[in-house]
Amino acid sequence: MSPPKAPTLFLLFFLLLLSSTTTSNAHNITRLLAKYPQFSTFNHYLTTTHLASQINRRQTITVLALDNTAMSSLLAKHYSLYTLKNILSLHVLVDYFGSKKLHRISKRSTLTSTMFQATGAAPGTSGYVNITNLKGGKVGFGAEDNEGKLDATFVKSIKEIPYNISIVQISHALNSAEAEAPTAAPSQLNLTEIMSKQGCKAFADLLTASGADDKFNENMDAGLTVFCPTDSAVKSFMPKYKNLTASKKVSLLLYHGIPVFMSLQMLKTNNGVMNTLATDGANSYDFSVSNEDEVVSLDTTVVTSKVLGILKEEEPLIVFKINKVLMPKELFKPVVAKEANAPGADAPADSEPADAEDNTNGVQGLGGGRLVMVVLSLWIGILLI
């Protein structure tokens, strides 16, 4: 006798629903544009201004892309990088507009908000873009603070992932007096002060004493991710640290920095090997990033450390708190896996005791994967009754 079809269909629908919810917001603007060389300059400046990572964190977004010719005209005006960021952020709409939607706008015209408006630096309606259907099936675009002028027209759709991200090409850059206004560089963040005030004073003191903090500060404007061990983790590691030479101490400290901005979501979606500030030619000084049940881990082959939380996130800087000091294989002996059932299979000599703060963050617990397994187990149990 064949099993009932209704429960089986419901189970398949349930699995499909779970699959769709776990893959949402999985776009990467840099990778999508990398397939189109004619947008290489635009793509480069999205990364340089850190707009790319902000776009990737948005669940619904439309990017008005400029080809290399249009970008050349924009760059010829010699804006500062911070002003250029405001201009490009005006070209990122915080709503989904695919090709069909653009050509079927109700009442012929609509105003939509942009990432420039979302920064809080755009007064009034200057952070809005006017989209208008024109004669002959054309679509025009113009900044709302540009006296009603439509500076650009729709050229073509580049990539659409409904209703997640849409990338469309427009003919020219949008003009906006507010976005083009001179913008000062962000105030210099004090990295060691940030760490000292939030449970990482011991590590901050090591950076200052060794002079490694200079290297961190040099990379801050271009993008910097720092993994800061807790005070208790540094305290337990100090006997090993004191045995290192001065140059090796600096290498170990630089090993805790990545020369790009990597948000928590980016770490989760870009698992794999990461180079660090200590990476130099033959000295790889890299580690692997992985995540399971929402917990992000850093594996050096000597020790595995977990991300406990975020101390500071203000692009281009992000500082994570971790539960163990990262020990590179270039300075310490990698752990050799032992057979689980082998007699006397004790913990490796270089492994460190679990940090007491390991469970104080809100990241761990019953993650998405475990929840799925629990629900599926219950449902399968019902089917078997």
PDB file of C-alpha atoms in Angstrom, residues 46-320:
ATOM      1  CA  LEU A  46      32.436  50.162  -5.090  1.00  0.00           C
ATOM      2  CA  THR A  47      35.109  48.125  -3.302  1.00  0.00           C
ATOM      3  CA  THR A  48      37.464  51.038  -2.589  1.00  0.00           C
ATOM      4  CA  THR A  49      34.701  53.146  -1.014  1.00  0.00           C
ATOM      5  CA  HIS A  50      33.373  50.125   0.943  1.00  0.00           C
ATOM      6  CA  LEU A  51      29.978  50.457  -0.727  1.00  0.00           C
ATOM      7  CA  ALA A  52      30.250  46.866  -1.992  1.00  0.00           C
ATOM      8  CA  SER A  53      30.051  45.399   1.503  1.00  0.00           C
ATOM      9  CA  GLN A  54      27.102  47.667   2.356  1.00  0.00           C
ATOM     10  CA  ILE A  55      25.291  46.567  -0.796  1.00  0.00           C
ATOM     11  CA  ASN A  56      25.902  42.909   0.037  1.00  0.00           C
ATOM     12  CA  ARG A  57      24.321  43.339   3.456  1.00  0.00           C
ATOM     13  CA  ARG A  58      21.091  44.707   1.969  1.00  0.00           C
ATOM     14  CA  GLN A  59      18.308  42.225   1.330  1.00  0.00           C
ATOM     15  CA  THR A  60      16.676  44.276  -1.460  1.00  0.00           C
ATOM     16  CA  ILE A  61      18.750  46.574  -3.657  1.00  0.00           C
ATOM     17  CA  THR A  62      19.047  48.048  -7.159  1.00  0.00           C
ATOM     18  CA  VAL A  63      22.428  49.193  -8.492  1.00  0.00           C
ATOM     19  CA  LEU A  64      22.528  51.786 -11.283  1.00  0.00           C
ATOM     20  CA  ALA A  65      25.823  50.756 -12.869  1.00  0.00           C
ATOM     21  CA  LEU A  66      28.069  53.061 -14.878  1.00  0.00           C
ATOM     22  CA  ASP A  67      30.321  51.670 -17.601  1.00  0.00           C
ATOM     23  CA  ASN A  68      33.991  52.621 -17.858  1.00  0.00           C
ATOM     24  CA  THR A  69      33.276  55.579 -20.162  1.00  0.00           C
ATOM     25  CA  ALA A  70      30.730  57.097 -17.787  1.00  0.00           C
ATOM     26  CA  MET A  71      33.079  56.522 -14.845  1.00  0.00           C
ATOM     27  CA  SER A  72      35.933  58.258 -16.700  1.00  0.00           C
ATOM     28  CA  SER A  73      33.773  61.379 -17.056  1.00  0.00           C
ATOM     29  CA  LEU A  74      32.950  61.240 -13.346  1.00  0.00           C
ATOM     30  CA  LEU A  75      36.565  60.686 -12.240  1.00  0.00           C
ATOM     31  CA  ALA A  76      37.739  63.581 -14.437  1.00  0.00           C
ATOM     32  CA  LYS A  77      36.121  65.938 -11.883  1.00  0.00           C
ATOM     33  CA  HIS A  78      38.687  64.809  -9.294  1.00  0.00           C
ATOM     34  CA  TYR A  79      36.366  64.293  -6.343  1.00  0.00           C
ATOM     35  CA  SER A  80      37.833  63.033  -3.073  1.00  0.00           C
ATOM     36  CA  LEU A  81      37.238  59.360  -2.305  1.00  0.00           C
ATOM     37  CA  TYR A  82      34.731  60.286   0.409  1.00  0.00           C
ATOM     38  CA  THR A  83      32.756  62.554  -1.927  1.00  0.00           C
ATOM     39  CA  LEU A  84      32.886  59.881  -4.629  1.00  0.00           C
ATOM     40  CA  LYS A  85      31.370  57.462  -2.136  1.00  0.00           C
ATOM     41  CA  ASN A  86      28.390  59.806  -1.665  1.00  0.00           C
ATOM     42  CA  ILE A  87      27.950  60.144  -5.434  1.00  0.00           C
ATOM     43  CA  LEU A  88      28.068  56.390  -6.032  1.00  0.00           C
ATOM     44  CA  SER A  89      25.732  55.739  -3.081  1.00  0.00           C
ATOM     45  CA  LEU A  90      23.172  57.903  -4.922  1.00  0.00           C
ATOM     46  CA  HIS A  91      23.310  55.222  -7.636  1.00  0.00           C
ATOM     47  CA  VAL A  92      22.202  52.479  -5.236  1.00  0.00           C
ATOM     48  CA  LEU A  93      18.432  52.308  -4.769  1.00  0.00           C
ATOM     49  CA  VAL A  94      17.097  50.656  -1.619  1.00  0.00           C
ATOM     50  CA  ASP A  95      14.251  48.975  -3.500  1.00  0.00           C
ATOM     51  CA  TYR A  96      14.006  46.403  -6.272  1.00  0.00           C
ATOM     52  CA  PHE A  97      13.621  47.699  -9.839  1.00  0.00           C
ATOM     53  CA  GLY A  98      13.960  45.084 -12.553  1.00  0.00           C
ATOM     54  CA  SER A  99      13.635  45.962 -16.234  1.00  0.00           C
ATOM     55  CA  LYS A 100       9.888  45.200 -16.344  1.00  0.00           C
ATOM     56  CA  LYS A 101       9.148  47.263 -13.239  1.00  0.00           C
ATOM     57  CA  LEU A 102      11.100  50.233 -14.617  1.00  0.00           C
ATOM     58  CA  HIS A 103       9.044  50.227 -17.798  1.00  0.00           C
ATOM     59  CA  ARG A 104       5.726  49.821 -15.953  1.00  0.00           C
ATOM     60  CA  ILE A 105       5.938  52.546 -13.306  1.00  0.00           C
ATOM     61  CA  SER A 106       2.446  53.621 -12.248  1.00  0.00           C
ATOM     62  CA  LYS A 107       1.596  57.314 -12.814  1.00  0.00           C
ATOM     63  CA  ARG A 108       4.636  57.464 -15.146  1.00  0.00           C
ATOM     64  CA  SER A 109       7.020  58.689 -12.427  1.00  0.00           C
ATOM     65  CA  THR A 110       8.184  57.664  -8.949  1.00  0.00           C
ATOM     66  CA  LEU A 111      10.627  58.757  -6.262  1.00  0.00           C
ATOM     67  CA  THR A 112      12.816  56.149  -4.582  1.00  0.00           C
ATOM     68  CA  SER A 113      15.277  56.335  -1.706  1.00  0.00           C
ATOM     69  CA  THR A 114      18.990  55.612  -2.108  1.00  0.00           C
ATOM     70  CA  MET A 115      21.884  54.584   0.106  1.00  0.00           C
ATOM     71  CA  PHE A 116      22.991  58.228   0.063  1.00  0.00           C
ATOM     72  CA  GLN A 117      19.731  59.181   1.777  1.00  0.00           C
ATOM     73  CA  ALA A 118      20.215  56.299   4.231  1.00  0.00           C
ATOM     74  CA  THR A 119      23.550  57.759   5.407  1.00  0.00           C
ATOM     75  CA  GLY A 120      21.779  60.696   7.034  1.00  0.00           C
ATOM     76  CA  ALA A 121      24.100  63.103   5.177  1.00  0.00           C
ATOM     77  CA  ALA A 122      21.485  63.986   2.550  1.00  0.00           C
ATOM     78  CA  PRO A 123      19.178  66.798   3.702  1.00  0.00           C
ATOM     79  CA  GLY A 124      15.552  66.929   2.593  1.00  0.00           C
ATOM     80  CA  THR A 125      14.864  64.923  -0.553  1.00  0.00           C
ATOM     81  CA  SER A 126      18.409  65.187  -1.964  1.00  0.00           C
ATOM     82  CA  GLY A 127      18.985  61.496  -1.369  1.00  0.00           C
ATOM     83  CA  TYR A 128      16.076  60.474  -3.599  1.00  0.00           C
ATOM     84  CA  VAL A 129      16.115  59.552  -7.295  1.00  0.00           C
ATOM     85  CA  ASN A 130      13.320  60.342  -9.722  1.00  0.00           C
ATOM     86  CA  ILE A 131      12.502  57.550 -12.180  1.00  0.00           C
ATOM     87  CA  THR A 132      10.294  58.591 -15.108  1.00  0.00           C
ATOM     88  CA  ASN A 133       8.897  56.758 -18.130  1.00  0.00           C
ATOM     89  CA  LEU A 134       9.630  58.838 -21.219  1.00  0.00           C
ATOM     90  CA  LYS A 135       8.318  58.730 -24.763  1.00  0.00           C
ATOM     91  CA  GLY A 136       9.448  55.899 -26.991  1.00  0.00           C
ATOM     92  CA  GLY A 137       9.736  53.417 -24.144  1.00  0.00           C
ATOM     93  CA  LYS A 138      12.749  55.121 -22.554  1.00  0.00           C
ATOM     94  CA  VAL A 139      13.257  55.416 -18.793  1.00  0.00           C
ATOM     95  CA  GLY A 140      14.944  58.482 -17.312  1.00  0.00           C
ATOM     96  CA  PHE A 141      16.798  58.913 -13.986  1.00  0.00           C
ATOM     97  CA  GLY A 142      17.633  62.085 -12.083  1.00  0.00           C
ATOM     98  CA  ALA A 143      18.514  63.165  -8.563  1.00  0.00           C
ATOM     99  CA  GLU A 144      15.583  64.917  -6.883  1.00  0.00           C
ATOM    100  CA  ASP A 145      17.742  67.921  -5.941  1.00  0.00           C
ATOM    101  CA  ASN A 146      18.749  68.504  -9.575  1.00  0.00           C
ATOM    102  CA  GLU A 147      15.839  70.821 -10.507  1.00  0.00           C
ATOM    103  CA  GLY A 148      13.854  68.020 -12.104  1.00  0.00           C
ATOM    104  CA  LYS A 149      16.533  67.229 -14.708  1.00  0.00           C
ATOM    105  CA  LEU A 150      16.864  63.619 -15.825  1.00  0.00           C
ATOM    106  CA  ASP A 151      20.602  63.124 -16.366  1.00  0.00           C
ATOM    107  CA  ALA A 152      20.572  59.495 -17.455  1.00  0.00           C
ATOM    108  CA  THR A 153      18.486  56.915 -19.263  1.00  0.00           C
ATOM    109  CA  PHE A 154      18.097  53.167 -18.907  1.00  0.00           C
ATOM    110  CA  VAL A 155      20.508  51.254 -21.164  1.00  0.00           C
ATOM    111  CA  LYS A 156      20.000  47.593 -20.299  1.00  0.00           C
ATOM    112  CA  SER A 157      19.536  45.094 -17.502  1.00  0.00           C
ATOM    113  CA  ILE A 158      22.774  43.406 -16.432  1.00  0.00           C
ATOM    114  CA  LYS A 159      21.647  40.991 -13.725  1.00  0.00           C
ATOM    115  CA  GLU A 160      18.343  40.425 -11.917  1.00  0.00           C
ATOM    116  CA  ILE A 161      17.727  38.137  -8.933  1.00  0.00           C
ATOM    117  CA  PRO A 162      14.089  38.882  -7.994  1.00  0.00           C
ATOM    118  CA  TYR A 163      13.438  40.369  -5.529  1.00  0.00           C
ATOM    119  CA  ASN A 164      16.889  40.492  -4.069  1.00  0.00           C
ATOM    120  CA  ILE A 165      19.200  42.465  -6.339  1.00  0.00           C
ATOM    121  CA  SER A 166      18.894  44.161  -9.701  1.00  0.00           C
ATOM    122  CA  ILE A 167      21.842  45.640 -11.624  1.00  0.00           C
ATOM    123  CA  VAL A 168      20.909  47.922 -14.500  1.00  0.00           C
ATOM    124  CA  GLN A 169      23.139  50.096 -16.659  1.00  0.00           C
ATOM    125  CA  ILE A 170      22.349  53.808 -17.003  1.00  0.00           C
ATOM    126  CA  SER A 171      23.908  56.115 -19.573  1.00  0.00           C
ATOM    127  CA  HIS A 172      25.462  58.815 -17.354  1.00  0.00           C
ATOM    128  CA  ALA A 173      26.242  59.596 -13.731  1.00  0.00           C
ATOM    129  CA  LEU A 174      23.507  61.375 -11.762  1.00  0.00           C
ATOM    130  CA  ASN A 175      24.199  64.977 -10.758  1.00  0.00           C
ATOM    131  CA  SER A 176      23.468  66.098  -7.186  1.00  0.00           C
ATOM    132  CA  ALA A 177      24.827  69.209  -5.486  1.00  0.00           C
ATOM    133  CA  GLU A 178      24.520  67.590  -2.064  1.00  0.00           C
ATOM    134  CA  ALA A 179      26.243  64.347  -3.056  1.00  0.00           C
ATOM    135  CA  GLU A 180      29.012  66.263  -4.860  1.00  0.00           C
ATOM    136  CA  ALA A 181      29.691  68.603  -1.938  1.00  0.00           C
ATOM    137  CA  PRO A 182      33.225  68.296  -0.482  1.00  0.00           C
ATOM    138  CA  THR A 183      33.263  65.612   2.204  1.00  0.00           C
ATOM    139  CA  ALA A 184      35.873  65.409   4.932  1.00  0.00           C
ATOM    140  CA  ALA A 185      37.562  62.139   5.848  1.00  0.00           C
ATOM    141  CA  PRO A 186      35.952  60.304   8.754  1.00  0.00           C
ATOM    142  CA  SER A 187      37.423  61.024  12.168  1.00  0.00           C
ATOM    143  CA  GLN A 188      40.439  58.873  12.951  1.00  0.00           C
ATOM    144  CA  LEU A 189      39.374  55.933  15.057  1.00  0.00           C
ATOM    145  CA  ASN A 190      41.603  54.996  17.983  1.00  0.00           C
ATOM    146  CA  LEU A 191      41.927  51.228  17.640  1.00  0.00           C
ATOM    147  CA  THR A 192      43.720  50.514  20.928  1.00  0.00           C
ATOM    148  CA  GLU A 193      41.297  52.717  22.854  1.00  0.00           C
ATOM    149  CA  ILE A 194      38.330  50.859  21.358  1.00  0.00           C
ATOM    150  CA  MET A 195      39.798  47.504  22.405  1.00  0.00           C
ATOM    151  CA  SER A 196      40.875  48.676  25.867  1.00  0.00           C
ATOM    152  CA  LYS A 197      37.375  49.817  26.784  1.00  0.00           C
ATOM    153  CA  GLN A 198      35.701  46.554  25.755  1.00  0.00           C
ATOM    154  CA  GLY A 199      37.568  43.669  27.335  1.00  0.00           C
ATOM    155  CA  CYS A 200      40.659  43.549  25.112  1.00  0.00           C
ATOM    156  CA  LYS A 201      43.037  45.843  26.984  1.00  0.00           C
ATOM    157  CA  ALA A 202      45.764  43.202  27.314  1.00  0.00           C
ATOM    158  CA  PHE A 203      45.941  42.728  23.533  1.00  0.00           C
ATOM    159  CA  ALA A 204      45.827  46.506  22.957  1.00  0.00           C
ATOM    160  CA  ASP A 205      48.768  46.930  25.353  1.00  0.00           C
ATOM    161  CA  LEU A 206      50.767  44.332  23.410  1.00  0.00           C
ATOM    162  CA  LEU A 207      50.107  46.192  20.146  1.00  0.00           C
ATOM    163  CA  THR A 208      51.329  49.460  21.634  1.00  0.00           C
ATOM    164  CA  ALA A 209      54.381  47.973  23.355  1.00  0.00           C
ATOM    165  CA  SER A 210      55.546  46.142  20.209  1.00  0.00           C
ATOM    166  CA  GLY A 211      54.822  48.980  17.791  1.00  0.00           C
ATOM    167  CA  ALA A 212      52.512  46.710  15.761  1.00  0.00           C
ATOM    168  CA  ASP A 213      49.681  49.216  16.241  1.00  0.00           C
ATOM    169  CA  ASP A 214      51.319  51.423  13.584  1.00  0.00           C
ATOM    170  CA  LYS A 215      50.788  48.728  10.936  1.00  0.00           C
ATOM    171  CA  PHE A 216      47.138  48.356  11.945  1.00  0.00           C
ATOM    172  CA  ASN A 217      46.577  52.126  11.761  1.00  0.00           C
ATOM    173  CA  GLU A 218      48.242  52.346   8.336  1.00  0.00           C
ATOM    174  CA  ASN A 219      45.672  49.927   6.921  1.00  0.00           C
ATOM    175  CA  MET A 220      42.616  51.446   8.560  1.00  0.00           C
ATOM    176  CA  ASP A 221      41.592  53.864   5.787  1.00  0.00           C
ATOM    177  CA  ALA A 222      41.731  51.161   3.111  1.00  0.00           C
ATOM    178  CA  GLY A 223      39.784  48.655   5.236  1.00  0.00           C
ATOM    179  CA  LEU A 224      40.710  46.649   8.307  1.00  0.00           C
ATOM    180  CA  THR A 225      39.318  43.672  10.195  1.00  0.00           C
ATOM    181  CA  VAL A 226      40.780  42.950  13.638  1.00  0.00           C
ATOM    182  CA  PHE A 227      40.346  39.826  15.762  1.00  0.00           C
ATOM    183  CA  CYS A 228      40.970  40.789  19.375  1.00  0.00           C
ATOM    184  CA  PRO A 229      41.495  38.020  21.994  1.00  0.00           C
ATOM    185  CA  THR A 230      39.869  38.581  25.379  1.00  0.00           C
ATOM    186  CA  ASP A 231      41.972  39.625  28.343  1.00  0.00           C
ATOM    187  CA  SER A 232      41.715  36.159  29.892  1.00  0.00           C
ATOM    188  CA  ALA A 233      42.840  34.523  26.625  1.00  0.00           C
ATOM    189  CA  VAL A 234      45.903  36.791  26.431  1.00  0.00           C
ATOM    190  CA  LYS A 235      46.729  36.162  30.093  1.00  0.00           C
ATOM    191  CA  SER A 236      46.826  32.384  29.612  1.00  0.00           C
ATOM    192  CA  PHE A 237      48.910  32.803  26.447  1.00  0.00           C
ATOM    193  CA  MET A 238      51.565  35.118  27.933  1.00  0.00           C
ATOM    194  CA  PRO A 239      54.092  32.341  28.846  1.00  0.00           C
ATOM    195  CA  LYS A 240      54.284  31.390  25.146  1.00  0.00           C
ATOM    196  CA  TYR A 241      54.351  35.034  24.033  1.00  0.00           C
ATOM    197  CA  LYS A 242      57.318  35.899  26.275  1.00  0.00           C
ATOM    198  CA  ASN A 243      59.395  33.143  24.659  1.00  0.00           C
ATOM    199  CA  LEU A 244      59.092  34.729  21.189  1.00  0.00           C
ATOM    200  CA  THR A 245      61.683  37.089  19.723  1.00  0.00           C
ATOM    201  CA  ALA A 246      60.666  40.725  19.152  1.00  0.00           C
ATOM    202  CA  SER A 247      60.103  40.198  15.411  1.00  0.00           C
ATOM    203  CA  LYS A 248      58.041  37.057  16.000  1.00  0.00           C
ATOM    204  CA  LYS A 249      55.911  38.904  18.553  1.00  0.00           C
ATOM    205  CA  VAL A 250      55.100  41.510  15.910  1.00  0.00           C
ATOM    206  CA  SER A 251      54.252  38.798  13.357  1.00  0.00           C
ATOM    207  CA  LEU A 252      51.920  37.107  15.822  1.00  0.00           C
ATOM    208  CA  LEU A 253      50.110  40.367  16.576  1.00  0.00           C
ATOM    209  CA  LEU A 254      49.794  41.284  12.883  1.00  0.00           C
ATOM    210  CA  TYR A 255      48.336  37.796  12.362  1.00  0.00           C
ATOM    211  CA  HIS A 256      45.198  39.100  14.109  1.00  0.00           C
ATOM    212  CA  GLY A 257      44.408  41.592  11.330  1.00  0.00           C
ATOM    213  CA  ILE A 258      42.990  41.274   7.796  1.00  0.00           C
ATOM    214  CA  PRO A 259      43.725  44.199   5.411  1.00  0.00           C
ATOM    215  CA  VAL A 260      40.091  44.450   4.203  1.00  0.00           C
ATOM    216  CA  PHE A 261      36.747  45.158   5.840  1.00  0.00           C
ATOM    217  CA  MET A 262      34.923  41.867   6.531  1.00  0.00           C
ATOM    218  CA  SER A 263      31.538  42.100   8.243  1.00  0.00           C
ATOM    219  CA  LEU A 264      30.175  39.141  10.206  1.00  0.00           C
ATOM    220  CA  GLN A 265      27.887  38.248   7.306  1.00  0.00           C
ATOM    221  CA  MET A 266      30.818  38.401   4.889  1.00  0.00           C
ATOM    222  CA  LEU A 267      32.820  36.033   7.080  1.00  0.00           C
ATOM    223  CA  LYS A 268      29.882  33.609   7.074  1.00  0.00           C
ATOM    224  CA  THR A 269      29.492  33.688   3.301  1.00  0.00           C
ATOM    225  CA  ASN A 270      33.192  33.815   2.377  1.00  0.00           C
ATOM    226  CA  ASN A 271      34.537  30.789   4.233  1.00  0.00           C
ATOM    227  CA  GLY A 272      38.065  29.728   3.320  1.00  0.00           C
ATOM    228  CA  VAL A 273      41.678  30.827   3.662  1.00  0.00           C
ATOM    229  CA  MET A 274      42.335  34.445   4.690  1.00  0.00           C
ATOM    230  CA  ASN A 275      45.623  36.323   4.358  1.00  0.00           C
ATOM    231  CA  THR A 276      46.591  38.608   7.230  1.00  0.00           C
ATOM    232  CA  LEU A 277      48.696  41.691   7.921  1.00  0.00           C
ATOM    233  CA  ALA A 278      51.560  39.283   8.698  1.00  0.00           C
ATOM    234  CA  THR A 279      51.409  37.621   5.254  1.00  0.00           C
ATOM    235  CA  ASP A 280      54.656  38.279   3.410  1.00  0.00           C
ATOM    236  CA  GLY A 281      55.834  36.280   0.429  1.00  0.00           C
ATOM    237  CA  ALA A 282      56.819  32.760   1.480  1.00  0.00           C
ATOM    238  CA  ASN A 283      55.450  33.390   4.982  1.00  0.00           C
ATOM    239  CA  SER A 284      51.767  32.716   4.370  1.00  0.00           C
ATOM    240  CA  TYR A 285      50.542  33.520   7.877  1.00  0.00           C
ATOM    241  CA  ASP A 286      46.978  32.637   6.885  1.00  0.00           C
ATOM    242  CA  PHE A 287      44.086  30.908   8.628  1.00  0.00           C
ATOM    243  CA  SER A 288      40.781  29.346   7.590  1.00  0.00           C
ATOM    244  CA  VAL A 289      37.347  30.785   8.340  1.00  0.00           C
ATOM    245  CA  SER A 290      34.332  28.513   8.778  1.00  0.00           C
ATOM    246  CA  ASN A 291      30.916  28.715  10.382  1.00  0.00           C
ATOM    247  CA  GLU A 292      28.485  26.234  11.856  1.00  0.00           C
ATOM    248  CA  ASP A 293      25.153  27.012  13.490  1.00  0.00           C
ATOM    249  CA  GLU A 294      25.903  30.742  13.178  1.00  0.00           C
ATOM    250  CA  VAL A 295      29.217  30.389  15.075  1.00  0.00           C
ATOM    251  CA  VAL A 296      32.226  31.678  13.108  1.00  0.00           C
ATOM    252  CA  SER A 297      35.535  29.896  13.778  1.00  0.00           C
ATOM    253  CA  LEU A 298      39.126  30.737  12.828  1.00  0.00           C
ATOM    254  CA  ASP A 299      41.382  27.698  12.358  1.00  0.00           C
ATOM    255  CA  THR A 300      45.153  28.224  12.227  1.00  0.00           C
ATOM    256  CA  THR A 301      45.919  24.436  12.246  1.00  0.00           C
ATOM    257  CA  VAL A 302      47.460  25.099  15.684  1.00  0.00           C
ATOM    258  CA  VAL A 303      44.377  26.407  17.464  1.00  0.00           C
ATOM    259  CA  THR A 304      40.736  27.100  16.630  1.00  0.00           C
ATOM    260  CA  SER A 305      39.246  30.313  17.966  1.00  0.00           C
ATOM    261  CA  LYS A 306      35.610  31.402  17.971  1.00  0.00           C
ATOM    262  CA  VAL A 307      34.186  34.845  17.285  1.00  0.00           C
ATOM    263  CA  LEU A 308      32.347  35.992  20.413  1.00  0.00           C
ATOM    264  CA  GLY A 309      30.960  39.281  19.149  1.00  0.00           C
ATOM    265  CA  ILE A 310      31.693  42.690  17.609  1.00  0.00           C
ATOM    266  CA  LEU A 311      33.440  45.451  19.567  1.00  0.00           C
ATOM    267  CA  LYS A 312      33.228  48.093  16.833  1.00  0.00           C
ATOM    268  CA  GLU A 313      31.802  48.261  13.313  1.00  0.00           C
ATOM    269  CA  GLU A 314      32.296  51.557  11.546  1.00  0.00           C
ATOM    270  CA  GLU A 315      33.509  51.143   8.001  1.00  0.00           C
ATOM    271  CA  PRO A 316      36.291  50.849   7.080  1.00  0.00           C
ATOM    272  CA  LEU A 317      37.039  49.288  10.520  1.00  0.00           C
ATOM    273  CA  ILE A 318      35.511  46.290  12.254  1.00  0.00           C
ATOM    274  CA  VAL A 319      36.835  44.712  15.470  1.00  0.00           C
ATOM    275  CA  PHE A 320      35.769  41.224  16.575  1.00  0.00           C
TER     276      PHE A 320
END
